[in-house]
Amino acid sequence: MAVIYLGIGSNLGNREDNCLKAVRALAEKGITVKKVSTLYETEPWGIREQPDFINLALEAETDLSPEKLLKVIREIEEGMGRTETYKWGPRIIDIDILLYDDLIYDSPDLRIPHPLMHERGFVLLPLSEIAPGKVHPVLKKTISELKQSLQRP
C-alpha cells in the first residue's frame, strides 16, 4: 500500500461540507484515510477575485497506481458537481495529489509531488499539521521546513 497525501479545497456552496463529503467519497472508493487535518479558511491563490477557500489535507493508503488514483479523484470531483471554469477559478471541490510515497512522477496528466505545493500556504499549513516530518522527495526538506521558509519575508 502506498502512503499518499492529498489536498482538498472548496470555495463554492457549503465549503466545509464539500470538503468532508470528498473525504467520505475517497473512503467509499477504497482509499484508507488515516489522518485528516483541521479545516482552514484561506484566501484564493492565483486569481484573488473569488470567494475564500476551505482547505484540508489528509494522509491515506491506497493500492491504486497514481494514474488510477487520479481517475478516481476526477470521478469524485465530477460526481460532486465540479465543472471546469478557468485556471485557479472557483470550484465546488478540488482534490490534488500532493505526495505518493516518495515517488517522483511526471506524465502529461499528473506530476508528483505536486509542482506548486511548496509555494502554497493553503497546502503547507494543513499538511504540516498531519505530516510535519514528511520529506519532499525533490526539495529534500520537511513539510515543516517548507512551511517555515514560505512564512519568512
XYZ file of N, CA and C in Angstrom, residues 24 100 103 114 140 145:
18
model
N -15.166 11.508 2.658
C -16.009 10.303 2.733
C -16.035 9.565 1.391
N 2.928 10.906 -3.126
C 2.575 9.489 -3.258
C 3.841 8.731 -2.887
N 7.566 8.953 -4.379
C 7.591 8.875 -5.830
C 7.794 10.246 -6.472
N 3.235 17.331 -6.168
C 2.514 18.438 -6.789
C 3.505 19.570 -7.025
N 13.954 17.850 -0.776
C 14.700 17.280 0.353
C 14.562 18.116 1.629
N 9.666 22.465 7.358
C 10.687 23.397 6.856
C 10.163 24.205 5.672
